[in-house]
Amino acid sequence: MSALNSLGLPKPPAKTRVVVAMSGGVDSSVVAAQLHEQGYDVVGVTLQLYDHGAALARKGACCAGRDIHDARRVAESLGFPHYVLDYENTFREAVIEEFADAYLAGATPVPCIRCNERVKFRDLLETARDLEADCMATGHYIRRFDGPAGAELHSAADPTRDQSYFLFSTTREQLEFLRFPLGGLASKAETRALAARYGLAVADKPDSQDICFVPDGNYAALIEKLRPGAAEPGEIVDTAGRVLARHRGVIHYTIGQRRGLGIGGLTEPLYVVRLDPETRQVIVGPKADLATRIIRVEQVNWLGDGDFQAGEHEVRVRVRSTRPPRPALLRATAPTRAEVELIDPEEGVSPGQACVFYAREGTRVLGGGWIVKA
């Protein structure tokens, strides 16, 4: 068997075509520059996801005007081909519309996961195959190892940059084709140092913030624009049903929220513990009411060894991207559904968020699912 190159393929770099998903940020630009320097046949591809360039001056956005310009500039400076693909309609249908519907249903969606799942790692990956690429590389901070049973997903070496929560739905087939060159770096500072060494104009470019199509963070305003009349007023009630105040629309609230409830004269702080879009009620209660031990998940993507439905799995789970994994028991209730029992209760578990599974020891990502009930 031929010796493997740095991407794990049995071909010399010059004969290995790599499509690099270039968002216009420093991470994917470094990946493209690094692979180009190593002699790979690099092809950069950037997706136009929304606004047809109208977001040119927006800060904190991605995949729009300024970022497309930056990606193109990096490719031109290094001398490899670069293509921009218009995926605006696909992105709207597969990501933005579901985001709006989920909020209206009282959930707290994570559109970045859907974008990876339905656009970047599905449609873009197929484009890479059409371009006769041997693999596709991205700037995500996550690691891919070849294990005894095939490619494995592992969290990044730098836990502060780890993006495994947002990539749990990556399938085994996709994982065989994907590469993540930055996952083993010790810090983001190391990435920026590489960008400076390669002379990239984006070396000091700030990281994108919030959801790319809501760069100002005002989710409710976007929902009202997409679904006129969605922000109907209603009641704020306690867990016993007593009316405490009025609100200006369920879409303005999330599970675990404490501030901005407009309820005065309380002896103890109250938190949003449940949302009921059908009755337009925001239900509040003491902090203890946020504690959750049993979580139901659906649309499970299993990346672990063995049969997902065979018995009980001792795992660690992450119920929000900002929280560390916690010990839990995972029990399959159907091929793509499961019940998660947390060893110690978590607060503020919300439908619409992801529940990502990790090995009890080590860094391996075992998959995950979407929280439907807590």
mmCIF file of N, CA, C and O in Angstrom, residues 280-366:
data_model
loop_
_atom_site.group_PDB
_atom_site.id
_atom_site.type_symbol
_atom_site.label_atom_id
_atom_site.label_comp_id
_atom_site.label_asym_id
_atom_site.label_seq_id
_atom_site.Cartn_x
_atom_site.Cartn_y
_atom_site.Cartn_z
ATOM 1 N N ARG A 280 -50.469 30.934 24.338
ATOM 2 C CA ARG A 280 -49.678 32.175 24.404
ATOM 3 C C ARG A 280 -49.279 32.492 25.843
ATOM 4 O O ARG A 280 -49.218 33.659 26.238
ATOM 5 N N GLN A 281 -48.959 31.461 26.617
ATOM 6 C CA GLN A 281 -48.553 31.656 27.996
ATOM 7 C C GLN A 281 -47.049 31.436 28.177
ATOM 8 O O GLN A 281 -46.476 30.519 27.589
ATOM 9 N N VAL A 282 -46.470 32.278 29.016
ATOM 10 C CA VAL A 282 -45.087 32.103 29.478
ATOM 11 C C VAL A 282 -45.197 31.667 30.932
ATOM 12 O O VAL A 282 -45.707 32.404 31.772
ATOM 13 N N ILE A 283 -44.738 30.454 31.224
ATOM 14 C CA ILE A 283 -44.866 29.907 32.575
ATOM 15 C C ILE A 283 -43.555 30.116 33.317
ATOM 16 O O ILE A 283 -42.478 29.765 32.822
ATOM 17 N N VAL A 284 -43.663 30.697 34.511
ATOM 18 C CA VAL A 284 -42.477 30.995 35.307
ATOM 19 C C VAL A 284 -42.532 30.255 36.639
ATOM 20 O O VAL A 284 -43.601 29.858 37.106
ATOM 21 N N GLY A 285 -41.365 30.071 37.228
ATOM 22 C CA GLY A 285 -41.283 29.380 38.508
ATOM 23 C C GLY A 285 -39.936 29.608 39.145
ATOM 24 O O GLY A 285 -39.047 30.248 38.556
ATOM 25 N N PRO A 286 -39.712 29.078 40.349
ATOM 26 C CA PRO A 286 -38.417 29.222 41.013
ATOM 27 C C PRO A 286 -37.330 28.447 40.279
ATOM 28 O O PRO A 286 -37.617 27.588 39.435
ATOM 29 N N LYS A 287 -36.092 28.736 40.609
ATOM 30 C CA LYS A 287 -34.959 28.121 39.924
ATOM 31 C C LYS A 287 -35.003 26.601 40.007
ATOM 32 O O LYS A 287 -34.602 25.900 39.063
ATOM 33 N N ALA A 288 -35.515 26.080 41.123
ATOM 34 C CA ALA A 288 -35.578 24.628 41.295
ATOM 35 C C ALA A 288 -36.417 23.964 40.212
ATOM 36 O O ALA A 288 -36.180 22.797 39.861
ATOM 37 N N ASP A 289 -37.392 24.687 39.668
ATOM 38 C CA ASP A 289 -38.268 24.121 38.635
ATOM 39 C C ASP A 289 -37.556 23.956 37.295
ATOM 40 O O ASP A 289 -38.102 23.339 36.371
ATOM 41 N N LEU A 290 -36.358 24.523 37.165
ATOM 42 C CA LEU A 290 -35.602 24.380 35.914
ATOM 43 C C LEU A 290 -34.811 23.082 35.869
ATOM 44 O O LEU A 290 -34.332 22.681 34.813
ATOM 45 N N ALA A 291 -34.659 22.443 37.018
ATOM 46 C CA ALA A 291 -33.835 21.233 37.081
ATOM 47 C C ALA A 291 -34.469 20.096 36.294
ATOM 48 O O ALA A 291 -35.655 19.801 36.438
ATOM 49 N N THR A 292 -33.675 19.465 35.436
ATOM 50 C CA THR A 292 -34.160 18.377 34.581
ATOM 51 C C THR A 292 -33.236 17.175 34.707
ATOM 52 O O THR A 292 -32.017 17.317 34.683
ATOM 53 N N ARG A 293 -33.835 15.990 34.828
ATOM 54 C CA ARG A 293 -33.032 14.776 34.895
ATOM 55 C C ARG A 293 -33.266 13.878 33.675
ATOM 56 O O ARG A 293 -32.360 13.207 33.198
ATOM 57 N N ILE A 294 -34.507 13.849 33.160
ATOM 58 C CA ILE A 294 -34.837 12.983 32.024
ATOM 59 C C ILE A 294 -35.078 13.849 30.786
ATOM 60 O O ILE A 294 -35.869 14.800 30.824
ATOM 61 N N ILE A 295 -34.422 13.496 29.690
ATOM 62 C CA ILE A 295 -34.536 14.243 28.435
ATOM 63 C C ILE A 295 -34.887 13.281 27.316
ATOM 64 O O ILE A 295 -34.267 12.218 27.183
ATOM 65 N N ARG A 296 -35.873 13.646 26.516
ATOM 66 C CA ARG A 296 -36.216 12.863 25.322
ATOM 67 C C ARG A 296 -35.581 13.509 24.110
ATOM 68 O O ARG A 296 -35.690 14.723 23.917
ATOM 69 N N VAL A 297 -34.920 12.690 23.286
ATOM 70 C CA VAL A 297 -34.293 13.205 22.074
ATOM 71 C C VAL A 297 -34.759 12.408 20.861
ATOM 72 O O VAL A 297 -35.089 11.220 20.969
ATOM 73 N N GLU A 298 -34.793 13.090 19.713
ATOM 74 C CA GLU A 298 -35.187 12.462 18.455
ATOM 75 C C GLU A 298 -34.157 12.794 17.378
ATOM 76 O O GLU A 298 -33.240 13.567 17.604
ATOM 77 N N GLN A 299 -34.325 12.185 16.197
ATOM 78 C CA GLN A 299 -33.412 12.367 15.069
ATOM 79 C C GLN A 299 -31.964 12.075 15.500
ATOM 80 O O GLN A 299 -31.039 12.811 15.176
ATOM 81 N N VAL A 300 -31.795 10.986 16.230
ATOM 82 C CA VAL A 300 -30.474 10.630 16.753
ATOM 83 C C VAL A 300 -29.537 10.209 15.621
ATOM 84 O O VAL A 300 -29.905 9.426 14.748
ATOM 85 N N ASN A 301 -28.327 10.738 15.649
ATOM 86 C CA ASN A 301 -27.251 10.308 14.757
ATOM 87 C C ASN A 301 -26.223 9.601 15.625
ATOM 88 O O ASN A 301 -25.590 10.214 16.480
ATOM 89 N N TRP A 302 -26.080 8.291 15.448
ATOM 90 C CA TRP A 302 -25.195 7.489 16.295
ATOM 91 C C TRP A 302 -23.866 7.255 15.595
ATOM 92 O O TRP A 302 -23.814 6.713 14.489
ATOM 93 N N LEU A 303 -22.777 7.673 16.235
ATOM 94 C CA LEU A 303 -21.436 7.506 15.679
ATOM 95 C C LEU A 303 -20.585 6.563 16.520
ATOM 96 O O LEU A 303 -19.395 6.387 16.248
ATOM 97 N N GLY A 304 -21.195 5.962 17.544
ATOM 98 C CA GLY A 304 -20.452 5.059 18.406
ATOM 99 C C GLY A 304 -20.309 3.674 17.796
ATOM 100 O O GLY A 304 -20.903 3.356 16.764
ATOM 101 N N ASP A 305 -19.519 2.841 18.440
ATOM 102 C CA ASP A 305 -19.350 1.467 17.991
ATOM 103 C C ASP A 305 -20.533 0.627 18.458
ATOM 104 O O ASP A 305 -21.173 0.912 19.462
ATOM 105 N N GLY A 306 -20.839 -0.424 17.720
ATOM 106 C CA GLY A 306 -21.894 -1.334 18.132
ATOM 107 C C GLY A 306 -23.279 -0.803 17.814
ATOM 108 O O GLY A 306 -23.459 0.256 17.216
ATOM 109 N N ASP A 307 -24.262 -1.562 18.250
ATOM 110 C CA ASP A 307 -25.663 -1.267 17.969
ATOM 111 C C ASP A 307 -26.189 -0.228 18.946
ATOM 112 O O ASP A 307 -26.149 -0.430 20.164
ATOM 113 N N PHE A 308 -26.692 0.890 18.423
ATOM 114 C CA PHE A 308 -27.235 1.949 19.264
ATOM 115 C C PHE A 308 -28.377 1.440 20.142
ATOM 116 O O PHE A 308 -28.532 1.852 21.292
ATOM 117 N N GLN A 309 -29.175 0.526 19.622
ATOM 118 C CA GLN A 309 -30.355 0.057 20.335
ATOM 119 C C GLN A 309 -30.068 -1.095 21.298
ATOM 120 O O GLN A 309 -30.980 -1.584 21.964
ATOM 121 N N ALA A 310 -28.800 -1.483 21.380
ATOM 122 C CA ALA A 310 -28.457 -2.627 22.231
ATOM 123 C C ALA A 310 -28.130 -2.158 23.647
ATOM 124 O O ALA A 310 -27.003 -1.758 23.936
ATOM 125 N N GLY A 311 -29.124 -2.188 24.513
ATOM 126 C CA GLY A 311 -28.897 -1.897 25.923
ATOM 127 C C GLY A 311 -28.676 -0.438 26.248
ATOM 128 O O GLY A 311 -29.040 0.468 25.499
ATOM 129 N N GLU A 312 -28.040 -0.221 27.383
ATOM 130 C CA GLU A 312 -27.839 1.111 27.939
ATOM 131 C C GLU A 312 -26.394 1.543 27.733
ATOM 132 O O GLU A 312 -25.464 0.747 27.881
ATOM 133 N N HIS A 313 -26.195 2.811 27.399
ATOM 134 C CA HIS A 313 -24.854 3.330 27.157
ATOM 135 C C HIS A 313 -24.485 4.330 28.251
ATOM 136 O O HIS A 313 -25.248 5.265 28.519
ATOM 137 N N GLU A 314 -23.323 4.146 28.846
ATOM 138 C CA GLU A 314 -22.802 5.133 29.779
ATOM 139 C C GLU A 314 -22.042 6.181 28.975
ATOM 140 O O GLU A 314 -21.067 5.866 28.293
ATOM 141 N N VAL A 315 -22.506 7.417 29.024
ATOM 142 C CA VAL A 315 -21.937 8.479 28.193
ATOM 143 C C VAL A 315 -21.800 9.758 29.023
ATOM 144 O O VAL A 315 -22.143 9.796 30.200
ATOM 145 N N ARG A 316 -21.288 10.778 28.372
ATOM 146 C CA ARG A 316 -21.400 12.149 28.857
ATOM 147 C C ARG A 316 -22.212 12.904 27.813
ATOM 148 O O ARG A 316 -22.116 12.612 26.622
ATOM 149 N N VAL A 317 -23.019 13.858 28.239
ATOM 150 C CA VAL A 317 -23.827 14.609 27.287
ATOM 151 C C VAL A 317 -23.677 16.105 27.520
ATOM 152 O O VAL A 317 -23.447 16.555 28.642
ATOM 153 N N ARG A 318 -23.823 16.845 26.428
ATOM 154 C CA ARG A 318 -23.814 18.312 26.484
ATOM 155 C C ARG A 318 -25.161 18.787 25.980
ATOM 156 O O ARG A 318 -25.560 18.454 24.858
ATOM 157 N N VAL A 319 -25.882 19.567 26.793
ATOM 158 C CA VAL A 319 -27.232 20.006 26.427
ATOM 159 C C VAL A 319 -27.262 21.438 25.911
ATOM 160 O O VAL A 319 -28.289 21.895 25.416
ATOM 161 N N ARG A 320 -26.172 22.142 26.012
ATOM 162 C CA ARG A 320 -25.993 23.460 25.398
ATOM 163 C C ARG A 320 -24.537 23.602 24.990
ATOM 164 O O ARG A 320 -23.649 23.024 25.615
ATOM 165 N N SER A 321 -24.289 24.414 23.979
ATOM 166 C CA SER A 321 -22.924 24.530 23.468
ATOM 167 C C SER A 321 -21.975 25.124 24.495
ATOM 168 O O SER A 321 -20.765 24.883 24.450
ATOM 169 N N THR A 322 -22.501 25.915 25.427
ATOM 170 C CA THR A 322 -21.651 26.604 26.397
ATOM 171 C C THR A 322 -21.426 25.802 27.676
ATOM 172 O O THR A 322 -20.745 26.278 28.588
ATOM 173 N N ARG A 323 -21.992 24.606 27.761
ATOM 174 C CA ARG A 323 -21.861 23.818 28.978
ATOM 175 C C ARG A 323 -20.957 22.614 28.765
ATOM 176 O O ARG A 323 -20.930 22.045 27.675
ATOM 177 N N PRO A 324 -20.235 22.201 29.800
ATOM 178 C CA PRO A 324 -19.368 21.026 29.664
ATOM 179 C C PRO A 324 -20.191 19.749 29.651
ATOM 180 O O PRO A 324 -21.318 19.718 30.163
ATOM 181 N N PRO A 325 -19.667 18.669 29.066
ATOM 182 C CA PRO A 325 -20.381 17.387 29.084
ATOM 183 C C PRO A 325 -20.543 16.876 30.514
ATOM 184 O O PRO A 325 -19.636 17.028 31.336
ATOM 185 N N ARG A 326 -21.706 16.274 30.786
ATOM 186 C CA ARG A 326 -22.009 15.724 32.112
ATOM 187 C C ARG A 326 -22.347 14.241 31.998
ATOM 188 O O ARG A 326 -22.939 13.814 30.997
ATOM 189 N N PRO A 327 -22.027 13.429 33.015
ATOM 190 C CA PRO A 327 -22.332 11.994 32.973
ATOM 191 C C PRO A 327 -23.828 11.734 32.826
ATOM 192 O O PRO A 327 -24.657 12.438 33.406
ATOM 193 N N ALA A 328 -24.157 10.714 32.043
ATOM 194 C CA ALA A 328 -25.558 10.371 31.800
ATOM 195 C C ALA A 328 -25.667 8.933 31.331
ATOM 196 O O ALA A 328 -24.671 8.299 30.958
ATOM 197 N N LEU A 329 -26.890 8.429 31.339
ATOM 198 C CA LEU A 329 -27.210 7.123 30.779
ATOM 199 C C LEU A 329 -28.069 7.340 29.544
ATOM 200 O O LEU A 329 -29.019 8.124 29.570
ATOM 201 N N LEU A 330 -27.737 6.648 28.481
ATOM 202 C CA LEU A 330 -28.438 6.791 27.203
ATOM 203 C C LEU A 330 -29.147 5.490 26.874
ATOM 204 O O LEU A 330 -28.518 4.431 26.823
ATOM 205 N N ARG A 331 -30.453 5.581 26.656
ATOM 206 C CA ARG A 331 -31.244 4.392 26.321
ATOM 207 C C ARG A 331 -32.017 4.652 25.034
ATOM 208 O O ARG A 331 -32.817 5.594 24.955
ATOM 209 N N ALA A 332 -31.806 3.825 24.043
ATOM 210 C CA ALA A 332 -32.548 3.951 22.789
ATOM 211 C C ALA A 332 -33.986 3.499 23.003
ATOM 212 O O ALA A 332 -34.239 2.479 23.654
ATOM 213 N N THR A 333 -34.938 4.256 22.472
ATOM 214 C CA THR A 333 -36.350 3.864 22.513
ATOM 215 C C THR A 333 -36.882 3.540 21.127
ATOM 216 O O THR A 333 -37.998 3.059 20.979
ATOM 217 N N ALA A 334 -36.080 3.813 20.102
ATOM 218 C CA ALA A 334 -36.400 3.527 18.700
ATOM 219 C C ALA A 334 -35.092 3.720 17.931
ATOM 220 O O ALA A 334 -34.098 4.183 18.498
ATOM 221 N N PRO A 335 -35.050 3.369 16.646
ATOM 222 C CA PRO A 335 -33.796 3.519 15.894
ATOM 223 C C PRO A 335 -33.201 4.920 15.940
ATOM 224 O O PRO A 335 -31.975 5.072 15.915
ATOM 225 N N THR A 336 -34.043 5.965 15.999
ATOM 226 C CA THR A 336 -33.513 7.336 16.031
ATOM 227 C C THR A 336 -34.091 8.154 17.185
ATOM 228 O O THR A 336 -34.094 9.376 17.141
ATOM 229 N N ARG A 337 -34.558 7.473 18.224
ATOM 230 C CA ARG A 337 -35.066 8.175 19.408
ATOM 231 C C ARG A 337 -34.437 7.584 20.659
ATOM 232 O O ARG A 337 -34.083 6.410 20.682
ATOM 233 N N ALA A 338 -34.336 8.408 21.698
ATOM 234 C CA ALA A 338 -33.693 7.919 22.917
ATOM 235 C C ALA A 338 -34.168 8.715 24.123
ATOM 236 O O ALA A 338 -34.735 9.810 24.003
ATOM 237 N N GLU A 339 -33.901 8.138 25.290
ATOM 238 C CA GLU A 339 -34.113 8.808 26.567
ATOM 239 C C GLU A 339 -32.754 8.965 27.223
ATOM 240 O O GLU A 339 -31.969 8.023 27.285
ATOM 241 N N VAL A 340 -32.476 10.172 27.693
ATOM 242 C CA VAL A 340 -31.216 10.461 28.365
ATOM 243 C C VAL A 340 -31.514 10.726 29.833
ATOM 244 O O VAL A 340 -32.345 11.582 30.156
ATOM 245 N N GLU A 341 -30.856 9.993 30.711
ATOM 246 C CA GLU A 341 -31.005 10.217 32.150
ATOM 247 C C GLU A 341 -29.724 10.841 32.680
ATOM 248 O O GLU A 341 -28.660 10.225 32.697
ATOM 249 N N LEU A 342 -29.830 12.089 33.125
ATOM 250 C CA LEU A 342 -28.679 12.797 33.660
ATOM 251 C C LEU A 342 -28.391 12.319 35.079
ATOM 252 O O LEU A 342 -29.310 12.191 35.893
ATOM 253 N N ILE A 343 -27.136 12.066 35.383
ATOM 254 C CA ILE A 343 -26.776 11.639 36.737
ATOM 255 C C ILE A 343 -27.040 12.771 37.723
ATOM 256 O O ILE A 343 -27.570 12.552 38.816
ATOM 257 N N ASP A 344 -26.683 13.988 37.338
ATOM 258 C CA ASP A 344 -27.007 15.182 38.124
ATOM 259 C C ASP A 344 -27.889 16.080 37.269
ATOM 260 O O ASP A 344 -27.567 16.336 36.110
ATOM 261 N N PRO A 345 -28.996 16.586 37.828
ATOM 262 C CA PRO A 345 -29.923 17.402 37.033
ATOM 263 C C PRO A 345 -29.251 18.632 36.432
ATOM 264 O O PRO A 345 -28.325 19.198 37.015
ATOM 265 N N GLU A 346 -29.716 19.017 35.250
ATOM 266 C CA GLU A 346 -29.270 20.233 34.573
ATOM 267 C C GLU A 346 -30.399 21.254 34.608
ATOM 268 O O GLU A 346 -31.584 20.898 34.573
ATOM 269 N N GLU A 347 -30.049 22.528 34.629
ATOM 270 C CA GLU A 347 -31.044 23.591 34.621
ATOM 271 C C GLU A 347 -31.199 24.172 33.222
ATOM 272 O O GLU A 347 -30.226 24.292 32.478
ATOM 273 N N GLY A 348 -32.427 24.522 32.874
ATOM 274 C CA GLY A 348 -32.676 25.224 31.624
ATOM 275 C C GLY A 348 -32.557 24.395 30.374
ATOM 276 O O GLY A 348 -32.229 24.925 29.309
ATOM 277 N N VAL A 349 -32.818 23.093 30.456
ATOM 278 C CA VAL A 349 -32.799 22.248 29.257
ATOM 279 C C VAL A 349 -34.007 22.626 28.398
ATOM 280 O O VAL A 349 -35.136 22.634 28.879
ATOM 281 N N SER A 350 -33.756 22.932 27.137
ATOM 282 C CA SER A 350 -34.829 23.484 26.297
ATOM 283 C C SER A 350 -35.063 22.661 25.041
ATOM 284 O O SER A 350 -34.112 22.278 24.357
ATOM 285 N N PRO A 351 -36.335 22.381 24.708
ATOM 286 C CA PRO A 351 -36.644 21.767 23.409
ATOM 287 C C PRO A 351 -36.075 22.614 22.274
ATOM 288 O O PRO A 351 -36.087 23.849 22.339
ATOM 289 N N GLY A 352 -35.572 21.944 21.249
ATOM 290 C CA GLY A 352 -34.967 22.648 20.119
ATOM 291 C C GLY A 352 -33.462 22.679 20.181
ATOM 292 O O GLY A 352 -32.794 22.867 19.158
ATOM 293 N N GLN A 353 -32.891 22.510 21.386
ATOM 294 C CA GLN A 353 -31.442 22.441 21.519
ATOM 295 C C GLN A 353 -30.965 21.026 21.193
ATOM 296 O O GLN A 353 -31.760 20.083 21.152
ATOM 297 N N ALA A 354 -29.678 20.884 20.985
ATOM 298 C CA ALA A 354 -29.107 19.562 20.727
ATOM 299 C C ALA A 354 -28.631 18.939 22.027
ATOM 300 O O ALA A 354 -28.235 19.645 22.962
ATOM 301 N N CYS A 355 -28.673 17.630 22.075
ATOM 302 C CA CYS A 355 -28.083 16.865 23.168
ATOM 303 C C CYS A 355 -27.004 15.997 22.525
ATOM 304 O O CYS A 355 -27.329 15.073 21.774
ATOM 305 N N VAL A 356 -25.747 16.320 22.786
ATOM 306 C CA VAL A 356 -24.638 15.662 22.106
ATOM 307 C C VAL A 356 -23.984 14.650 23.045
ATOM 308 O O VAL A 356 -23.758 14.939 24.219
ATOM 309 N N PHE A 357 -23.707 13.459 22.497
ATOM 310 C CA PHE A 357 -23.169 12.353 23.285
ATOM 311 C C PHE A 357 -21.649 12.262 23.113
ATOM 312 O O PHE A 357 -21.141 12.352 22.002
ATOM 313 N N TYR A 358 -20.967 12.022 24.234
ATOM 314 C CA TYR A 358 -19.516 11.825 24.231
ATOM 315 C C TYR A 358 -19.187 10.539 24.976
ATOM 316 O O TYR A 358 -19.934 10.111 25.862
ATOM 317 N N ALA A 359 -18.045 9.953 24.645
ATOM 318 C CA ALA A 359 -17.588 8.765 25.367
ATOM 319 C C ALA A 359 -17.376 9.124 26.835
ATOM 320 O O ALA A 359 -17.040 10.261 27.173
ATOM 321 N N ARG A 360 -17.582 8.137 27.717
ATOM 322 C CA ARG A 360 -17.431 8.382 29.153
ATOM 323 C C ARG A 360 -16.018 8.845 29.478
ATOM 324 O O ARG A 360 -15.804 9.679 30.358
ATOM 325 N N GLU A 361 -15.032 8.324 28.749
ATOM 326 C CA GLU A 361 -13.636 8.734 28.907
ATOM 327 C C GLU A 361 -13.093 9.136 27.539
ATOM 328 O O GLU A 361 -13.471 8.576 26.519
ATOM 329 N N GLY A 362 -12.197 10.104 27.509
ATOM 330 C CA GLY A 362 -11.576 10.496 26.254
ATOM 331 C C GLY A 362 -12.332 11.598 25.530
ATOM 332 O O GLY A 362 -13.165 12.304 26.113
ATOM 333 N N THR A 363 -12.062 11.730 24.236
ATOM 334 C CA THR A 363 -12.562 12.869 23.461
ATOM 335 C C THR A 363 -13.535 12.476 22.353
ATOM 336 O O THR A 363 -13.988 13.340 21.605
ATOM 337 N N ARG A 364 -13.874 11.204 22.245
ATOM 338 C CA ARG A 364 -14.692 10.775 21.111
ATOM 339 C C ARG A 364 -16.129 11.279 21.211
ATOM 340 O O ARG A 364 -16.763 11.233 22.275
ATOM 341 N N VAL A 365 -16.641 11.753 20.061
ATOM 342 C CA VAL A 365 -18.032 12.186 19.943
ATOM 343 C C VAL A 365 -18.845 10.985 19.446
ATOM 344 O O VAL A 365 -18.541 10.423 18.394
ATOM 345 N N LEU A 366 -19.885 10.621 20.177
ATOM 346 C CA LEU A 366 -20.675 9.444 19.838
ATOM 347 C C LEU A 366 -21.968 9.786 19.088
ATOM 348 O O LEU A 366 -22.764 8.898 18.796
#
